[in-house]
PDB file of C-alpha atoms and ligand atoms in Angstrom:
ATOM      1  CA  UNK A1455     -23.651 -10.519  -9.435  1.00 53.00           C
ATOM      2  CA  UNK A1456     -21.031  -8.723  -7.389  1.00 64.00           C
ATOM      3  CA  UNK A1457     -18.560 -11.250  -5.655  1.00 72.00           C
ATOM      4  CA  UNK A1458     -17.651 -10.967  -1.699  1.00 87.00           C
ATOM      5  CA  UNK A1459     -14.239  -9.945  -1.111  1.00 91.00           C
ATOM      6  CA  UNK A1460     -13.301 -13.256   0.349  1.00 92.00           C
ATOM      7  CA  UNK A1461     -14.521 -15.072  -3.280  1.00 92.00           C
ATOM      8  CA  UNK A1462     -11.679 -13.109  -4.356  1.00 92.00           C
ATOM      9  CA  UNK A1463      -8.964 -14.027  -2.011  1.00 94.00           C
ATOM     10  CA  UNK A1464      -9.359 -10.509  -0.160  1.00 96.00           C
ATOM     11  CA  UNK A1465      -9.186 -10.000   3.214  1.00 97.00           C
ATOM     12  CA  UNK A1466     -12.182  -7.589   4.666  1.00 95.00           C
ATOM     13  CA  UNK A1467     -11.172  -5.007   7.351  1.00 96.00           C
ATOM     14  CA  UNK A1468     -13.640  -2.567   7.318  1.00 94.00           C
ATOM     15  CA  UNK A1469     -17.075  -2.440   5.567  1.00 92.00           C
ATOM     16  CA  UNK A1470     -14.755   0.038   2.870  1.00 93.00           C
ATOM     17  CA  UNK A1471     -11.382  -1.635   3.325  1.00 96.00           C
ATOM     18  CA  UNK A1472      -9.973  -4.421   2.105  1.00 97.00           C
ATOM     19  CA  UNK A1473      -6.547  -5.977   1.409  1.00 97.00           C
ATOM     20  CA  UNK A1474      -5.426  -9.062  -0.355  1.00 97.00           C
ATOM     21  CA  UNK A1475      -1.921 -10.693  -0.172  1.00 96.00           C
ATOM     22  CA  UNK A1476      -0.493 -11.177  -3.620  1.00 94.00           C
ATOM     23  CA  UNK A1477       0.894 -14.816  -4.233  1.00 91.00           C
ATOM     24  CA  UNK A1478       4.438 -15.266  -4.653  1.00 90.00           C
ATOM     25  CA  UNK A1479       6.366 -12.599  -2.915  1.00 92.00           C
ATOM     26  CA  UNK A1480       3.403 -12.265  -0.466  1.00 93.00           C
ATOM     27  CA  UNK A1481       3.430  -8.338  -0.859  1.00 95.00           C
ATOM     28  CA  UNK A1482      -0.041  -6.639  -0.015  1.00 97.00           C
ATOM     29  CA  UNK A1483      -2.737  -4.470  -2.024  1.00 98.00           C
ATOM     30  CA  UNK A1484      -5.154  -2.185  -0.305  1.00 98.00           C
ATOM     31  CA  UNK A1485      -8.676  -1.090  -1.590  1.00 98.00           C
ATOM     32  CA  UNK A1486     -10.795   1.749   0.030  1.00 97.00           C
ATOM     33  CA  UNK A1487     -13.549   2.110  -1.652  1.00 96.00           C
ATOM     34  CA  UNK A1488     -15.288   5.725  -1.439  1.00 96.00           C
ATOM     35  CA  UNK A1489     -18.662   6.906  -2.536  1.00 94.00           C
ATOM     36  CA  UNK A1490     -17.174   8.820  -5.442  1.00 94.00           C
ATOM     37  CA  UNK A1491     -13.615   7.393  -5.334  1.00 97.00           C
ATOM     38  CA  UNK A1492     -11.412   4.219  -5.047  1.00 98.00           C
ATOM     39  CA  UNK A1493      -7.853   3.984  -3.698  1.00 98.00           C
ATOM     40  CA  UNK A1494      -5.718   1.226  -4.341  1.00 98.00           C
ATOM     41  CA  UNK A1495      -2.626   1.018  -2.015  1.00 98.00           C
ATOM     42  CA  UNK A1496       0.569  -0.422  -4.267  1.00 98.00           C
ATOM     43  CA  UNK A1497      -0.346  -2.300  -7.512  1.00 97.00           C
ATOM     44  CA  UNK A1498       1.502  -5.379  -7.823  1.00 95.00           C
ATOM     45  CA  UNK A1499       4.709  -6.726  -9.169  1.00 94.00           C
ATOM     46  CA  UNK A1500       3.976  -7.155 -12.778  1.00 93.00           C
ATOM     47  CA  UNK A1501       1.951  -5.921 -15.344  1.00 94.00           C
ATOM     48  CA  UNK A1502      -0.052  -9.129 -15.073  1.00 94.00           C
ATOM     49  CA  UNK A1503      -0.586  -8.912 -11.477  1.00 95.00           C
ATOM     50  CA  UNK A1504      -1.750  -5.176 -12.210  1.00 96.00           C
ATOM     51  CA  UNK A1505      -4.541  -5.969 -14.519  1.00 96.00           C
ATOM     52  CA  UNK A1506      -5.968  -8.543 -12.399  1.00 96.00           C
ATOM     53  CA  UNK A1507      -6.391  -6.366  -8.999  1.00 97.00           C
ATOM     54  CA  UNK A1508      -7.679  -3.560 -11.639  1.00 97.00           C
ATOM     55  CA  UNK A1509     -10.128  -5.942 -12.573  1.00 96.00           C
ATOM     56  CA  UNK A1510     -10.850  -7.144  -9.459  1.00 96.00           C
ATOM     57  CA  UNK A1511     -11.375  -4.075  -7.861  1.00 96.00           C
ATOM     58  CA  UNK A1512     -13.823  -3.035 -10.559  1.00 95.00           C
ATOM     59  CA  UNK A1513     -16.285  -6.215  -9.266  1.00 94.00           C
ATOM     60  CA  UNK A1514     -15.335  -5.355  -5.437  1.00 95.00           C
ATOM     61  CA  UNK A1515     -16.981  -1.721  -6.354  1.00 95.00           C
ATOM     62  CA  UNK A1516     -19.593  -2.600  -8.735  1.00 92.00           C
ATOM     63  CA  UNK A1517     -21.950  -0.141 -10.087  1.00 89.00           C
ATOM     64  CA  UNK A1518     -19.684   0.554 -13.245  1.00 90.00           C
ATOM     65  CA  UNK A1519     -17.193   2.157 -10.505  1.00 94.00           C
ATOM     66  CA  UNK A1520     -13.610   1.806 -10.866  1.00 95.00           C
ATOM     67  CA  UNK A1521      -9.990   2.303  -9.015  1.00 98.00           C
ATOM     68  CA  UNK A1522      -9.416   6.473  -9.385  1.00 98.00           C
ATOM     69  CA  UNK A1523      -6.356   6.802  -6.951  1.00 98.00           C
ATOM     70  CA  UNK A1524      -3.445   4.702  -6.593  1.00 98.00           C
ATOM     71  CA  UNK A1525      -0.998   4.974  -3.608  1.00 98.00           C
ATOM     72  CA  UNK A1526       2.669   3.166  -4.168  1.00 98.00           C
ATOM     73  CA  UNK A1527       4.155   3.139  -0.533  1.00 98.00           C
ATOM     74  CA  UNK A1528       7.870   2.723  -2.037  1.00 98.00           C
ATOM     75  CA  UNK A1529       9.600   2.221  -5.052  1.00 97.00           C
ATOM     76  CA  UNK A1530      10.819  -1.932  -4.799  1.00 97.00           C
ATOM     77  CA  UNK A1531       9.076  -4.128  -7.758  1.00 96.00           C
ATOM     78  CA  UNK A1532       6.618  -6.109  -6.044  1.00 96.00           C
ATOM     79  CA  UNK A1533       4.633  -3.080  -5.094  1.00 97.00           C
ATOM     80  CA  UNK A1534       4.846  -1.037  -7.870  1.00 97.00           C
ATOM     81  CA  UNK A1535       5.083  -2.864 -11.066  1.00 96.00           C
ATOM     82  CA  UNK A1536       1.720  -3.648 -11.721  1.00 96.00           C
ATOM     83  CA  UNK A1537       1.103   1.005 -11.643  1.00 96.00           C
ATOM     84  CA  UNK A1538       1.238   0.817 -15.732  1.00 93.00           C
ATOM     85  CA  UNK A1539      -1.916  -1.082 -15.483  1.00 96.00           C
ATOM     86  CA  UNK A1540      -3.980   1.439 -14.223  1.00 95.00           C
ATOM     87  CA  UNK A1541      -4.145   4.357 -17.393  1.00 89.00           C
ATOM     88  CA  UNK A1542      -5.686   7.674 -16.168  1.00 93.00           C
ATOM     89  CA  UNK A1543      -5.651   7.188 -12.262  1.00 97.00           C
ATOM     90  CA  UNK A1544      -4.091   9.560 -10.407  1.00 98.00           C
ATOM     91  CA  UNK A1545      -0.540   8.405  -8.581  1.00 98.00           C
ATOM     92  CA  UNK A1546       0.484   9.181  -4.923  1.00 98.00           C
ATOM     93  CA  UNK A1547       4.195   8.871  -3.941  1.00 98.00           C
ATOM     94  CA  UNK A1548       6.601   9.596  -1.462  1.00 98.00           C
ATOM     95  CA  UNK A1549       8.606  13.032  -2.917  1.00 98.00           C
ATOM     96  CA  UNK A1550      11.405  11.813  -4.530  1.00 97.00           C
ATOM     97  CA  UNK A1551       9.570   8.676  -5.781  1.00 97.00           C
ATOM     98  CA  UNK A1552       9.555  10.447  -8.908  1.00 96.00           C
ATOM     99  CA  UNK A1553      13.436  10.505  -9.503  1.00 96.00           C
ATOM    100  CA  UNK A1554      14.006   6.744  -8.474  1.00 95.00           C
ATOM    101  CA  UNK A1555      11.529   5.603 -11.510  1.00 95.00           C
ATOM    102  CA  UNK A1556      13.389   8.223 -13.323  1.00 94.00           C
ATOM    103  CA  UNK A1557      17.203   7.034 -12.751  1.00 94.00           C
ATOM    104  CA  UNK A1558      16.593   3.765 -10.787  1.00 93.00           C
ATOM    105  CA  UNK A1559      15.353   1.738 -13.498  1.00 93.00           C
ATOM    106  CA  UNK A1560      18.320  -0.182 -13.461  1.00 94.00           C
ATOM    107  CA  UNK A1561      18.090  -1.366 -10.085  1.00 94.00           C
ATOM    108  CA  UNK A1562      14.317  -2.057  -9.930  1.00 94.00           C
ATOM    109  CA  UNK A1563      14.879  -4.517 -12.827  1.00 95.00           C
ATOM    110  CA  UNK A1564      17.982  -6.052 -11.527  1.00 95.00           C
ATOM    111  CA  UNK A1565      15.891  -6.431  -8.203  1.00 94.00           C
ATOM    112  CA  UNK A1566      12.984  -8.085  -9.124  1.00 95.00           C
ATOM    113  CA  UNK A1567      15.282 -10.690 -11.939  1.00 96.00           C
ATOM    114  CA  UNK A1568      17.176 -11.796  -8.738  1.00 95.00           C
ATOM    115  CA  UNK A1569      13.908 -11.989  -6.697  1.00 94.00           C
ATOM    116  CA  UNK A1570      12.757 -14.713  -9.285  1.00 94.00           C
ATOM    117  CA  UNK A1571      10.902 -12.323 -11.803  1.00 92.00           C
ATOM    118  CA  UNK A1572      10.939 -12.823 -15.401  1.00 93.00           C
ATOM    119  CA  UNK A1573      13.074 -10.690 -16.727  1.00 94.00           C
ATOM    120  CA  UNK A1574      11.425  -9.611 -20.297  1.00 93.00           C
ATOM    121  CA  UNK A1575       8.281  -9.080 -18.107  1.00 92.00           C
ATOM    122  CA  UNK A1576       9.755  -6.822 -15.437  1.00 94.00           C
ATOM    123  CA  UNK A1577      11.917  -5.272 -18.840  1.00 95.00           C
ATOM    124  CA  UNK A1578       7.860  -4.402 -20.370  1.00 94.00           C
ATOM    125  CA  UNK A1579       6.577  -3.089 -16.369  1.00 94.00           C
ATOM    126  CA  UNK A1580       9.651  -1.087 -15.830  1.00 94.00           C
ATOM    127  CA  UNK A1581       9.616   0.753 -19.245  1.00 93.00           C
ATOM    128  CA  UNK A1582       5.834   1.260 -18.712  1.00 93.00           C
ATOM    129  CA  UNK A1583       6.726   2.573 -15.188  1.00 91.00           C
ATOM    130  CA  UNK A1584       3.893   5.315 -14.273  1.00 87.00           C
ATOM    131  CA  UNK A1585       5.189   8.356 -12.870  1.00 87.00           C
ATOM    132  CA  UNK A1586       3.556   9.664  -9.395  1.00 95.00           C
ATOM    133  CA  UNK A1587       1.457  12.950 -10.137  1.00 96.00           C
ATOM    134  CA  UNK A1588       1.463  13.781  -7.001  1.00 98.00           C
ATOM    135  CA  UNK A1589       4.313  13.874  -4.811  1.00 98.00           C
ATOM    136  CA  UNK A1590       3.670  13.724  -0.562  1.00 98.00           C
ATOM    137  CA  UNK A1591       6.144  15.745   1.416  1.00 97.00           C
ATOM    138  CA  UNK A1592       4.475  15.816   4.671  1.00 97.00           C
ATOM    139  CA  UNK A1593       0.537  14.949   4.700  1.00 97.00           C
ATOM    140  CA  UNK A1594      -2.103  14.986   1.489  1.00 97.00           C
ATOM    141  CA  UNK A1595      -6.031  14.187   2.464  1.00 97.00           C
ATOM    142  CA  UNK A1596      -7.862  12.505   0.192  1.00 97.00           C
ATOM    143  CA  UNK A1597     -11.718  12.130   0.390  1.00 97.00           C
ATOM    144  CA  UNK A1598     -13.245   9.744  -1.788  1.00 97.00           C
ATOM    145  CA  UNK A1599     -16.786  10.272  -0.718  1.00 95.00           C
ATOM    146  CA  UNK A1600     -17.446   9.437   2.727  1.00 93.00           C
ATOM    147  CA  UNK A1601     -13.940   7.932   3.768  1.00 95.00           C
ATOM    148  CA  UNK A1602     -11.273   9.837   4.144  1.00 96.00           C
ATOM    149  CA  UNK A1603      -7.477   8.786   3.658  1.00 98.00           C
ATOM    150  CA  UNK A1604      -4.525  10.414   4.607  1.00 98.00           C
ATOM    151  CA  UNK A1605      -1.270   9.793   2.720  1.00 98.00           C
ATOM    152  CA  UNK A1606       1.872  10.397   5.510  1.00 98.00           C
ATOM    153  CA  UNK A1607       5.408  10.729   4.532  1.00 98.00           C
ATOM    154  CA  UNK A1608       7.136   9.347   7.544  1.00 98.00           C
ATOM    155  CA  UNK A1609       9.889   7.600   6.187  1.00 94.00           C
ATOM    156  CA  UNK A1610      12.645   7.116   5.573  1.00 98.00           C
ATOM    157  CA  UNK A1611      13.120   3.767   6.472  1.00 98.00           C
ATOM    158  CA  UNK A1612      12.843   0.928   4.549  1.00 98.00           C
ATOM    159  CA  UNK A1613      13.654   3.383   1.820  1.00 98.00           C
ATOM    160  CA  UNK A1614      14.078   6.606   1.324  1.00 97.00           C
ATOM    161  CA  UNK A1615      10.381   7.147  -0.010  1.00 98.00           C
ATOM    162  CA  UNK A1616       8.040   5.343   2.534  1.00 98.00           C
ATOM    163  CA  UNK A1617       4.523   6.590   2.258  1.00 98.00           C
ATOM    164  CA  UNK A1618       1.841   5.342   4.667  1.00 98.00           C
ATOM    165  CA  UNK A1619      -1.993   5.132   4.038  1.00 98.00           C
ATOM    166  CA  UNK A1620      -4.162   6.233   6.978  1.00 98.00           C
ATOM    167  CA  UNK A1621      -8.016   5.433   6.380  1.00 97.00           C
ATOM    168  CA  UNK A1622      -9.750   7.505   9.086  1.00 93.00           C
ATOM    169  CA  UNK A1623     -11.948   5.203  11.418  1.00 88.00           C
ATOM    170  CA  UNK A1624     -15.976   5.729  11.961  1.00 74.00           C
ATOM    171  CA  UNK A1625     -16.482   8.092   9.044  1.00 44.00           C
ATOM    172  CA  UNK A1626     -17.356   4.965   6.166  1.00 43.00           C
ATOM    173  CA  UNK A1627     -20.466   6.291   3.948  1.00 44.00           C
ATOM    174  CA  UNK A1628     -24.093   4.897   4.492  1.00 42.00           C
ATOM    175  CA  UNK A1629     -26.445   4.442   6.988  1.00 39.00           C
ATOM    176  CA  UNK A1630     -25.606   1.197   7.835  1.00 38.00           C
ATOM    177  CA  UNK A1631     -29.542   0.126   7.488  1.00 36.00           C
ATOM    178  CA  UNK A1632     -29.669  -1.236   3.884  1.00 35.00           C
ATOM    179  CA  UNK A1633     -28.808  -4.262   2.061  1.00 34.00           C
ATOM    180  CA  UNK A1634     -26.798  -2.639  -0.673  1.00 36.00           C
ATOM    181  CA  UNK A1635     -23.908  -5.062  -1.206  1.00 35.00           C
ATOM    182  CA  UNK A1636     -21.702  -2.331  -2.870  1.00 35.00           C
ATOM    183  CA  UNK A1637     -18.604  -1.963  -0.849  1.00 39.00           C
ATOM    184  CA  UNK A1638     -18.649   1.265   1.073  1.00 38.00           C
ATOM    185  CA  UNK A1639     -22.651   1.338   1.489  1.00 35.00           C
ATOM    186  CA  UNK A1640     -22.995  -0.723   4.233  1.00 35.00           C
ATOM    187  CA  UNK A1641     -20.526   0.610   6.490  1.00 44.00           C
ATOM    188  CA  UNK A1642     -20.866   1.194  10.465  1.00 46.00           C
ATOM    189  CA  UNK A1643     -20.025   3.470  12.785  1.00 61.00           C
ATOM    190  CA  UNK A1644     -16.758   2.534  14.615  1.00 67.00           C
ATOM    191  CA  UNK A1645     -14.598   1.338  12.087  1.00 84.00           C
ATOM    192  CA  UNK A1646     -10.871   1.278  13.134  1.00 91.00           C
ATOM    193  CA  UNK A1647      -8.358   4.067  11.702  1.00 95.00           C
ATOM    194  CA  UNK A1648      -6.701   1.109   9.276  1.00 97.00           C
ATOM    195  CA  UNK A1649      -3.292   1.542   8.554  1.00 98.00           C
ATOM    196  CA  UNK A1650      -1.042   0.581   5.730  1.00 98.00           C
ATOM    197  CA  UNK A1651       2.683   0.669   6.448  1.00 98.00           C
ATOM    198  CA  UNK A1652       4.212  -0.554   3.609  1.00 98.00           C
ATOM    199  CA  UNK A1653       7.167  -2.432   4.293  1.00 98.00           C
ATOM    200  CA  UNK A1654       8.398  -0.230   7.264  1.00 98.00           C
ATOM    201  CA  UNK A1655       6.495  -3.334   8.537  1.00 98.00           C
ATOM    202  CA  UNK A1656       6.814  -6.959   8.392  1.00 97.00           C
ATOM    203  CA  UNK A1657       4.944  -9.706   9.803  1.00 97.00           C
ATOM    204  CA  UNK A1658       6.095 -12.887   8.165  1.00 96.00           C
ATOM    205  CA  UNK A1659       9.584 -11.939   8.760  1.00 92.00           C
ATOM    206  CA  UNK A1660      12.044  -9.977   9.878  1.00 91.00           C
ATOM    207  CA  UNK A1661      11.891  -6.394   8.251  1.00 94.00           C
ATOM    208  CA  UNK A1662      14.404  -6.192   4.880  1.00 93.00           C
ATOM    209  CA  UNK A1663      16.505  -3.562   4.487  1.00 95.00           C
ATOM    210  CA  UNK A1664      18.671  -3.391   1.148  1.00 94.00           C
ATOM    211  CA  UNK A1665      21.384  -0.969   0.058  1.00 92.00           C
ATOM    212  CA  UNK A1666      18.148   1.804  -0.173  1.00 95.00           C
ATOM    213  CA  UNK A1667      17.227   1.318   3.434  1.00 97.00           C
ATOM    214  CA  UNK A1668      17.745   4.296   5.835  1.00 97.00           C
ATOM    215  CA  UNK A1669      18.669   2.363   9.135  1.00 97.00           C
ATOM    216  CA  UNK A1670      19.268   5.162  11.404  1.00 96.00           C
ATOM    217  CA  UNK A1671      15.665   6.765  10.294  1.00 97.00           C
ATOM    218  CA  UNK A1672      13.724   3.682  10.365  1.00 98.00           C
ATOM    219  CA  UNK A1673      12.153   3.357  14.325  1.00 98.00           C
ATOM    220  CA  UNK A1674      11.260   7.109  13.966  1.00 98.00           C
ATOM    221  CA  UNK A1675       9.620   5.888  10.901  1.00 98.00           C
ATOM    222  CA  UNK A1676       7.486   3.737  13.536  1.00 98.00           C
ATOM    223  CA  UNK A1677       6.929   6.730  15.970  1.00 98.00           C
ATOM    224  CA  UNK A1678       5.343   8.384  13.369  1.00 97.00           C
ATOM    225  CA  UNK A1679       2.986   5.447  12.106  1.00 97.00           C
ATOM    226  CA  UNK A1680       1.899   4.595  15.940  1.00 98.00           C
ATOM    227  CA  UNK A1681       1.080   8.433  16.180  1.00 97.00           C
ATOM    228  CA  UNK A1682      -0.929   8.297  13.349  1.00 96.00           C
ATOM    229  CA  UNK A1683      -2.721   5.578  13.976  1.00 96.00           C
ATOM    230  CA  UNK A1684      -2.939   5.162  18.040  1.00 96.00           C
ATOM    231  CA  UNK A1685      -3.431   2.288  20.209  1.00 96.00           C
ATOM    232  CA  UNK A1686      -6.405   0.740  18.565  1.00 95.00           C
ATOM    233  CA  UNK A1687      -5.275   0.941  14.995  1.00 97.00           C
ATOM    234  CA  UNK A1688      -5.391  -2.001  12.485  1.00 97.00           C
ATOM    235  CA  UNK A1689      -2.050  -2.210  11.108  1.00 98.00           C
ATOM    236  CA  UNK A1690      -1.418  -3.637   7.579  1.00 98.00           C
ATOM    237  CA  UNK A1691       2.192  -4.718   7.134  1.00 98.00           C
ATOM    238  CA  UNK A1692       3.934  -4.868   3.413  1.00 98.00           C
ATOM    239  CA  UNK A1693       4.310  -8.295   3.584  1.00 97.00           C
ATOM    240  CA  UNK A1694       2.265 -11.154   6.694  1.00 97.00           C
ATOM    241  CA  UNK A1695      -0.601 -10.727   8.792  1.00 97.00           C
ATOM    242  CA  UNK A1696      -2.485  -7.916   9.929  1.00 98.00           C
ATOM    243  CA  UNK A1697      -0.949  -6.934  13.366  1.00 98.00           C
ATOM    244  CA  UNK A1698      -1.794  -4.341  16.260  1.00 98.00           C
ATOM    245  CA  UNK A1699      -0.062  -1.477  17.843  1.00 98.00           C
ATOM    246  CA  UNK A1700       1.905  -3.410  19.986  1.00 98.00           C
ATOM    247  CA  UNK A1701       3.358  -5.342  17.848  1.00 98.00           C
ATOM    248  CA  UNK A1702       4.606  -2.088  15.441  1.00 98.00           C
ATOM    249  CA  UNK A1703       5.865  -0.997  18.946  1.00 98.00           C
ATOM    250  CA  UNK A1704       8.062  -3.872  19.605  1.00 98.00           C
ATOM    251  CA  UNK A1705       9.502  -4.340  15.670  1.00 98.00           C
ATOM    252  CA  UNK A1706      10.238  -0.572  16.250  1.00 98.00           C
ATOM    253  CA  UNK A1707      12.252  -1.471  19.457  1.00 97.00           C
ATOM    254  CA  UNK A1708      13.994  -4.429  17.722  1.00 97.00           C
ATOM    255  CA  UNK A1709      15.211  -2.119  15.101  1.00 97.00           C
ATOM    256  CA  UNK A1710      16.549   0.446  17.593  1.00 97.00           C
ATOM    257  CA  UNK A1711      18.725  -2.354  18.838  1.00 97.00           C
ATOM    258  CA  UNK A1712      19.401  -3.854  15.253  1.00 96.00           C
ATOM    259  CA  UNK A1713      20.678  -0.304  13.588  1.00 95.00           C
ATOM    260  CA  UNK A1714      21.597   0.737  17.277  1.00 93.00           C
ATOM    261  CA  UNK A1715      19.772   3.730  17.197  1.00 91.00           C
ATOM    262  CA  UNK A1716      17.557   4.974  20.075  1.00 75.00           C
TER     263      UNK A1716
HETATM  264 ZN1   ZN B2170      10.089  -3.131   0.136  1.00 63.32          ZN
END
């Protein structure tokens, strides 16, 4: 019997949307679940990590259904470690994504050892390190049956590679009559445009920006994300709680004055 996405520690958002903070270094996953397609939004920081949302994702669908895209909104280790877990689904990145897995190896090992990780395991997730197949420099629409998704490149930012996952509101599959538990089938009209920022957001702290980070870019970064998504928006943030327009609005305004840019 299919398990509700709170059994297994996710958060609901939509009748087709989900997220679930990862334990540790609190970084998020996304699932939109399609008629004919699944996304996941970033896969984890380990290999580990990576099998188990596979897995979970495959109850959260049911029906023999499994995770076809996968969306890494920047290149740091706790969101994209766990990729090499998911064989044969097709990989959405930022342009240039493709050349920091390719000669930043060294860096996103070295990063995730001083952020606590065990080293032969990040070692084993960074050789296994999936290449994007498809690289996002400006917009790329994705329907999965039902929901559509829109990958945006509006970084830089937080790095130089920040992708952001728009799920289009009030266009979920179904007819919203039946009792289908399947994700996706009993969906309503009126579901809010759901965004996933990556870490150009933070909600359980300040925003981090490392040697990669792209200070000067970063609150245009936010324009962007507040025009794609609008006032009434749900607003996933890399890492804390699920926040509104507003509050996108103000980090944008504290990093103007942080990187003292207008
Ligand atoms: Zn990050």
């Amino acid at each position: 019997m299919a398990l509700t996405w709170e059994e297994l520690g996710w958060e609901r958002l939509s009748p087709s949307v989900g997220r679930r903070r990862l334990p540790i270094w609190d970084s998020t996953v996304g699932l939109v679940a399609g008629d004919r397609a699944a996304l996941l939004v970033d896969a984890g920081s380990t290999l580990r990590e990576g099998a188990e949302l596979r897995a979970q994702a495959q109850r959260l669908l049911g029906d023999g259904r499994r995770v076809t895209h996968l969306a890494l909104t920047h290149p740091h280790f706790d969101h994209v470690l766990g990729a090499a877990a998911f064989a044969g689904v097709e990989v959405y990145g930022a342009v240039g994504l493709d050349t920091v897995f390719e000669t930043g190896r060294d860096d996103l090992l070295a990063d995730a050892v001083r952020h606590g990780a065990d080293r032969p395991g990040v070692t084993e997730a960074v050789d296994l390190l999936v290449h994007p197949h498809h690289l996002v420099c400006a917009e790329w629409t994705l329907d999965l049956g039902g929901v559509q998704v829109l990958l945006a490149n509006v970084g830089p930012g937080h790095t130089g590679h920040d992708l952001a996952v728009l799920v289009q509101g009030g266009s979920d599959s179904g007819s919203g009559s039946g009792s289908d538990s399947r994700s996706g089938a009993d969906s309503r009209p009126g579901s809010p445009e759901i965004v996933f920022c990556g870490d150009l957001v933070e909600e359980s702290g300040p925003p981090q920006a490392g040697r990669d980070a792209v200070p000067t870019r970063w609150p245009h970064a936010l324009d962007r994300l507040l025009e794609l998504g609008g006032e009434d928006a749900v607003y996933v943030p890399g890492h804390g709680s699920v926040v509104d327009a507003a509050f996108v609005r103000a980090q944008r305004d504290e990093l103007a004055v942080r990187f003292g840019v207008s």
